[in-house]
Coordinates of C-alpha atoms and ligand atoms in Angstrom, one line a residue:
X1 CA 5.3 2.7 -6.3
X2 CA 8.6 1.3 -5.1
X3 CA 10.2 -2.1 -5.8
X4 CA 12.8 -2.4 -3.0
X5 CA 15.2 -4.4 -0.9
X6 CA 14.2 -4.2 2.7
X7 CA 16.1 -4.9 5.9
X8 CA 13.8 -5.6 8.8
X9 CA 14.3 -5.9 12.5
X10 CA 11.3 -7.4 14.4
X11 CA 11.3 -8.1 18.2
X12 CA 12.3 -11.7 17.2
X13 CA 14.4 -11.7 14.1
X14 CA 16.5 -9.7 11.8
X15 CA 16.4 -10.1 8.0
X16 CA 18.3 -8.2 5.2
X17 CA 17.9 -7.7 1.5
X18 CA 14.3 -8.9 1.3
X19 CA 12.1 -8.2 -1.7
X20 CA 9.9 -5.3 -0.7
X21 CA 8.5 -2.0 -1.9
X22 CA 5.1 -0.5 -1.8
X23 CA 4.2 -1.6 -5.4
X24 CA 5.6 -5.1 -4.8
X25 CA 3.3 -5.7 -1.8
X26 CA 0.4 -4.1 -3.5
X27 CA 0.8 -6.3 -6.6
X28 CA 1.2 -9.6 -4.7
X29 CA -2.0 -8.8 -2.9
X30 CA -4.1 -7.5 -5.8
X31 CA -3.2 -10.4 -8.1
X32 CA -5.4 -12.6 -5.8
X33 CA -8.4 -10.7 -7.1
X34 CA -7.6 -10.0 -10.7
X35 CA -5.0 -8.7 -13.2
X36 CA -2.5 -6.1 -11.9
X37 CA 0.2 -4.2 -13.8
X38 CA 3.2 -2.6 -12.0
X39 CA 4.9 0.7 -12.9
X40 CA 8.2 1.2 -11.2
X41 CA 12.0 1.1 -11.5
X42 CA 14.7 -1.2 -10.3
X43 CA 18.5 -1.0 -10.4
X44 CA 20.9 -3.3 -12.2
X45 CA 21.3 -5.2 -8.9
X46 CA 17.7 -6.5 -9.1
X47 CA 17.6 -10.1 -10.2
X48 CA 16.0 -10.8 -13.5
X49 CA 14.7 -14.0 -11.9
X50 CA 12.6 -12.0 -9.4
X51 CA 10.8 -10.1 -12.2
X52 CA 10.2 -13.5 -13.9
X53 CA 8.7 -14.9 -10.7
X54 CA 6.5 -11.9 -10.3
X55 CA 5.3 -12.5 -13.8
X56 CA 4.6 -16.2 -13.1
X57 CA 2.6 -15.0 -10.1
X58 CA 0.3 -13.1 -12.4
X59 CA 1.8 -9.6 -12.0
X60 CA 2.4 -7.6 -15.2
X61 CA 5.9 -6.2 -15.2
X62 CA 6.0 -4.4 -18.5
X63 CA 5.9 -1.1 -16.7
X64 CA 9.0 -1.9 -14.6
X65 CA 12.1 -0.4 -16.0
X66 CA 15.7 -1.1 -15.1
X67 CA 17.9 1.9 -14.6
X68 CA 21.7 2.1 -14.1
X69 CA 22.4 2.2 -10.4
X70 CA 21.1 0.5 -7.2
X71 CA 17.5 -0.5 -6.4
X72 CA 15.6 1.5 -3.7
X73 CA 16.5 0.4 -0.2
X74 CA 14.6 0.8 3.1
X75 CA 15.2 -0.5 6.6
X76 CA 13.0 -0.4 9.6
X77 CA 12.6 -1.7 13.1
X78 CA 9.5 -2.7 15.0
X79 CA 8.8 -2.3 18.7
X80 CA 7.4 -5.2 20.7
X81 CA 3.9 -3.8 20.3
X82 CA 4.3 -4.2 16.4
X83 CA 2.3 -0.9 15.9
X84 CA 5.4 1.3 16.4
X85 CA 7.8 1.3 13.5
X86 CA 11.0 3.2 13.2
X87 CA 12.5 3.9 9.7
X88 CA 16.2 3.3 10.2
X89 CA 17.3 4.2 6.6
X90 CA 15.8 5.1 3.2
X91 CA 18.1 5.1 0.1
X92 CA 16.2 6.3 -2.9
X93 CA 18.9 5.2 -5.4
X94 CA 17.4 4.8 -8.9
X95 CA 14.0 5.9 -7.5
X96 CA 15.4 9.5 -6.9
X97 CA 15.2 10.4 -10.6
X98 CA 12.5 8.0 -11.6
X99 CA 10.3 9.3 -14.5
X100 CA 7.4 6.8 -14.6
X101 CA 6.2 5.6 -18.0
X102 CA 2.9 3.9 -18.0
X103 CA 2.8 1.4 -20.9
X104 CA 0.3 2.5 -23.5
X105 CA -1.8 -0.7 -22.9
X106 CA -2.3 0.4 -19.3
X107 CA -3.2 4.0 -19.8
X108 CA -6.9 3.2 -20.2
X109 CA -7.0 1.3 -16.8
X110 CA -10.1 2.2 -14.8
X111 CA -8.6 1.5 -11.4
X112 CA -5.4 3.2 -10.4
X113 CA -3.4 2.9 -7.2
X114 CA -0.6 5.4 -6.6
X115 CA 1.5 3.4 -4.1
X116 CA 3.8 5.1 -1.7
X117 CA 6.4 7.2 -3.7
X118 CA 7.4 10.8 -4.1
X119 CA 4.2 12.8 -4.8
X120 CA 5.7 14.2 -8.0
X121 CA 6.2 10.6 -9.3
X122 CA 2.7 9.7 -8.3
X123 CA 1.4 12.8 -10.2
X124 CA 3.5 12.1 -13.3
X125 CA 2.1 8.5 -13.5
X126 CA -1.5 9.8 -12.9
X127 CA -1.1 12.4 -15.7
X128 CA -0.6 9.6 -18.2
X129 CA -3.9 7.8 -17.4
X130 CA -6.7 8.6 -19.8
X131 CA -9.9 8.6 -17.7
X132 CA -9.5 6.5 -14.5
X133 CA -12.7 5.8 -12.6
X134 CA -11.1 5.4 -9.3
X135 CA -7.7 6.8 -8.2
X136 CA -6.5 6.0 -4.7
X137 CA -3.1 7.1 -3.2
X138 CA -0.9 6.2 -0.3
X139 CA 1.9 8.2 1.3
X140 CA 4.4 8.1 4.1
X141 CA 5.9 10.3 6.8
X142 CA 9.0 11.0 4.7
X143 CA 6.9 12.7 2.0
X144 CA 4.8 14.6 4.4
X145 CA 8.0 15.9 6.0
X146 CA 9.8 16.9 2.8
X147 CA 7.2 17.2 0.0
X148 CA 4.0 18.6 1.6
X149 CA 3.2 21.1 -1.1
X150 CA 3.3 18.4 -3.9
X151 CA 1.4 16.0 -1.7
X152 CA -1.4 18.5 -1.2
X153 CA -1.6 19.1 -5.0
X154 CA -1.9 15.3 -5.4
X155 CA -4.7 15.1 -2.9
X156 CA -6.8 17.4 -5.1
X157 CA -6.5 14.9 -7.9
X158 CA -7.4 11.6 -6.2
X159 CA -10.7 10.0 -5.1
X160 CA -9.3 8.1 -2.1
X161 CA -6.4 8.3 0.4
X162 CA -5.0 5.5 2.5
X163 CA -2.9 6.5 5.5
X164 CA -2.0 5.2 8.9
X165 CA -2.9 7.1 12.1
X166 CA 0.5 8.8 12.4
X167 CA 0.4 10.0 8.8
X168 CA -3.2 11.2 9.2
X169 CA -2.2 13.3 12.2
X170 CA 0.9 14.7 10.5
X171 CA -1.0 15.6 7.4
X172 CA -4.0 17.2 9.1
X173 CA -2.4 18.7 12.2
X174 CA -5.2 17.1 14.3
X175 CA -4.8 14.5 17.0
X176 CA -8.3 13.2 17.0
X177 CA -8.6 10.8 14.1
X178 CA -12.2 11.8 13.1
X179 CA -11.2 15.5 13.0
X180 CA -8.1 14.5 11.1
X181 CA -10.3 12.7 8.5
X182 CA -12.5 15.8 8.1
X183 CA -9.5 17.9 7.4
X184 CA -8.1 15.4 4.9
X185 CA -11.5 15.2 3.1
X186 CA -11.5 18.9 2.7
X187 CA -8.1 18.6 0.9
X188 CA -9.8 16.7 -2.0
X189 CA -10.4 13.0 -1.7
X190 CA -14.0 11.6 -1.5
X191 CA -12.9 9.0 1.1
X192 CA -10.0 8.4 3.5
X193 CA -9.0 5.1 4.9
X194 CA -7.3 5.3 8.3
X195 CA -5.2 2.2 9.1
X196 CA -4.8 1.4 12.7
X197 CA -2.4 -1.5 12.4
X198 CA -3.5 -4.5 14.4
X199 CA -6.6 -2.5 15.6
X200 CA -8.1 -2.4 12.1
X201 CA -9.2 0.3 9.8
X202 CA -11.8 3.1 9.3
X203 CA -13.3 4.2 6.1
X204 CA -14.5 7.7 6.3
X205 CA -16.1 9.3 3.3
X206 CA -18.6 11.8 2.3
X207 CA -21.4 9.2 1.8
X208 CA -20.0 6.2 3.6
X209 CA -18.5 5.4 7.0
X210 CA -17.3 1.9 8.0
X211 CA -15.0 0.4 10.6
X212 CA -13.4 -3.1 10.8
X213 CA -11.1 -4.8 13.3
X214 CA -8.1 -6.5 11.8
X215 CA -8.3 -10.3 11.1
X216 CA -7.1 -12.1 14.2
X217 CA -3.6 -13.3 13.3
X218 CA -2.0 -15.4 16.0
X219 CA 1.6 -15.4 14.7
X220 CA 2.7 -12.1 13.4
X221 CA 6.1 -12.4 11.6
X222 CA 6.6 -9.1 9.9
X223 CA 4.0 -6.4 9.3
X224 CA 6.0 -4.7 6.5
X225 CA 3.8 -4.2 3.5
X226 CA 0.5 -4.7 5.4
X227 CA -0.8 -1.3 4.4
X228 CA 0.1 -1.9 0.7
X229 CA -1.5 -5.4 0.9
X230 CA -4.6 -3.9 2.4
X231 CA -4.7 -1.5 -0.5
X232 CA -4.1 -4.4 -3.0
X233 CA -7.1 -6.3 -1.6
X234 CA -9.2 -3.2 -1.4
X235 CA -8.5 -2.0 -5.0
X236 CA -8.6 -5.6 -6.3
X237 CA -12.1 -6.1 -5.1
X238 CA -13.4 -2.8 -6.5
X239 CA -11.7 -3.5 -9.9
X240 CA -13.2 -7.0 -9.9
X241 CA -16.8 -5.8 -9.2
X242 CA -16.2 -2.7 -11.4
X243 CA -18.1 -0.3 -9.2
X244 CA -17.4 2.1 -6.3
X245 CA -20.8 2.1 -4.5
X246 CA -20.9 2.4 -0.6
X247 CA -21.7 -1.3 -0.5
X248 CA -18.7 -2.2 -2.7
X249 CA -16.4 0.0 -0.6
X250 CA -17.5 -1.8 2.6
X251 CA -16.9 -5.2 1.0
X252 CA -13.5 -3.9 -0.3
X253 CA -12.6 -3.1 3.3
X254 CA -13.2 -6.8 4.2
X255 CA -11.0 -7.9 1.3
X256 CA -8.3 -5.5 2.1
X257 CA -8.2 -6.5 5.8
X258 CA -8.2 -10.2 5.0
X259 CA -5.4 -9.7 2.4
X260 CA -3.2 -7.8 4.8
X261 CA -3.5 -10.6 7.3
X262 CA -1.6 -13.0 5.0
X263 CA 1.1 -10.4 4.5
X264 CA 1.9 -10.2 8.2
X265 CA 2.3 -13.9 8.5
X266 CA 5.7 -13.9 6.7
X267 CA 8.6 -11.8 5.7
X268 CA 8.5 -10.0 2.4
X269 CA 5.9 -11.5 0.1
X270 CA 6.1 -15.0 1.6
X271 CA 2.7 -14.9 3.4
X272 CA 0.9 -13.5 0.3
X273 CA 2.6 -16.1 -1.9
X274 CA 1.5 -19.0 0.3
X275 CA -2.2 -18.2 -0.3
X276 CA -4.7 -18.1 -3.2
X277 CA -8.1 -16.9 -4.0
X278 CA -9.8 -19.7 -2.0
X279 CA -7.7 -18.9 1.1
X280 CA -8.6 -15.3 0.8
X281 CA -12.3 -15.9 0.3
X282 CA -12.3 -18.1 3.5
X283 CA -10.8 -15.3 5.6
X284 CA -13.2 -12.7 4.1
X285 CA -16.1 -15.0 5.1
X286 CA -14.6 -15.5 8.6
X287 CA -14.0 -11.8 9.1
X288 CA -17.6 -11.0 8.0
X289 CA -19.0 -13.5 10.5
X290 CA -16.8 -12.0 13.2
X291 CA -18.4 -8.6 12.8
X292 CA -22.0 -9.7 12.2
X293 CA -24.1 -9.9 15.4
Ligands
AMP1 P1 3.9 -0.5 4.6 O1 4.4 -1.5 5.7 O2 2.7 -0.9 3.9 O3 3.9 0.9 5.0 O4 5.0 -0.6 3.4 C1 6.4 -0.8 3.5 C2 7.1 -0.9 2.2 O5 7.2 0.4 1.6 C3 8.5 -1.4 2.3 O6 8.6 -2.7 1.6 C4 9.4 -0.4 1.8 O7 10.3 -0.8 0.9 C5 8.5 0.7 1.1 N1 8.9 2.0 1.5 C6 9.4 2.5 2.7 N2 9.6 3.8 2.7 C7 9.2 4.2 1.5 C8 9.1 5.5 0.9 N3 9.5 6.6 1.5 N4 8.6 5.6 -0.4 C9 8.1 4.5 -1.0 N5 8.2 3.3 -0.5 C10 8.7 3.1 0.7

């Protein structure tokens, strides 16, 4: 996925040049549950120190290459309801011609997450994996708009898809989310996760259906990366238990939801960096008690 510099406008604050990117948020989330290795590209403007601090945080960065040019940049603005986000600008920069190289030590990984990126890049990375047990991908409105053919090809190669409501509607052509999920499942994946921002998430699969509200966060600072953090917690749990049964998928939904709640409590990776496994487990337990009668 992407390693990025983000500029964010929330209803309360404006921040520029924050560490962001789909892969970055995913990795800071997944590291709470187990080892994670990033594959991505940065420009020569990306501080060496940031890669070192990722490494200190337990994130493998051997698969992150530095290319001549500028790092991927994205800017977005949130409406007062937090659920509406406008992309103001996307500059692919070094990401435009990125040819991902998965380090040989990682090619045998059993759990693979293709974070938001051009579908061709996601497919090139996937093609290098030997025999992954679970492949889940994310995408975004930009790629649905300009790379639909490649995205549909990718969907035939993955087990799971994580999208938000707007993306699900765009990709399926259906307004009703359950009809949309049915259309998406017919395109290839065994399960689809529909993220509904502060209203939670649905897991809709061929042999499993599950729904969860989001963890009740009182002070939302910046929701950027919440979807990637959800995916990090979700995949982190499945990789840790080493199986993809319906029960494990349900539990993974709890882990993903709790992980995302830390992300929204700060800008960039601040919220995720402030917590640890104990903090995450406490929220998972609290969330479980919240939805158990
Ligand atoms: P999320 O809030 O989970 O949707 O993820 C937001 C993150 O994705 C930001 O940190 C951005 O840098 C990154 N991002 C935004 N647009 C794209 C894109 N088109 N492709 C890949 N990553 C992106």
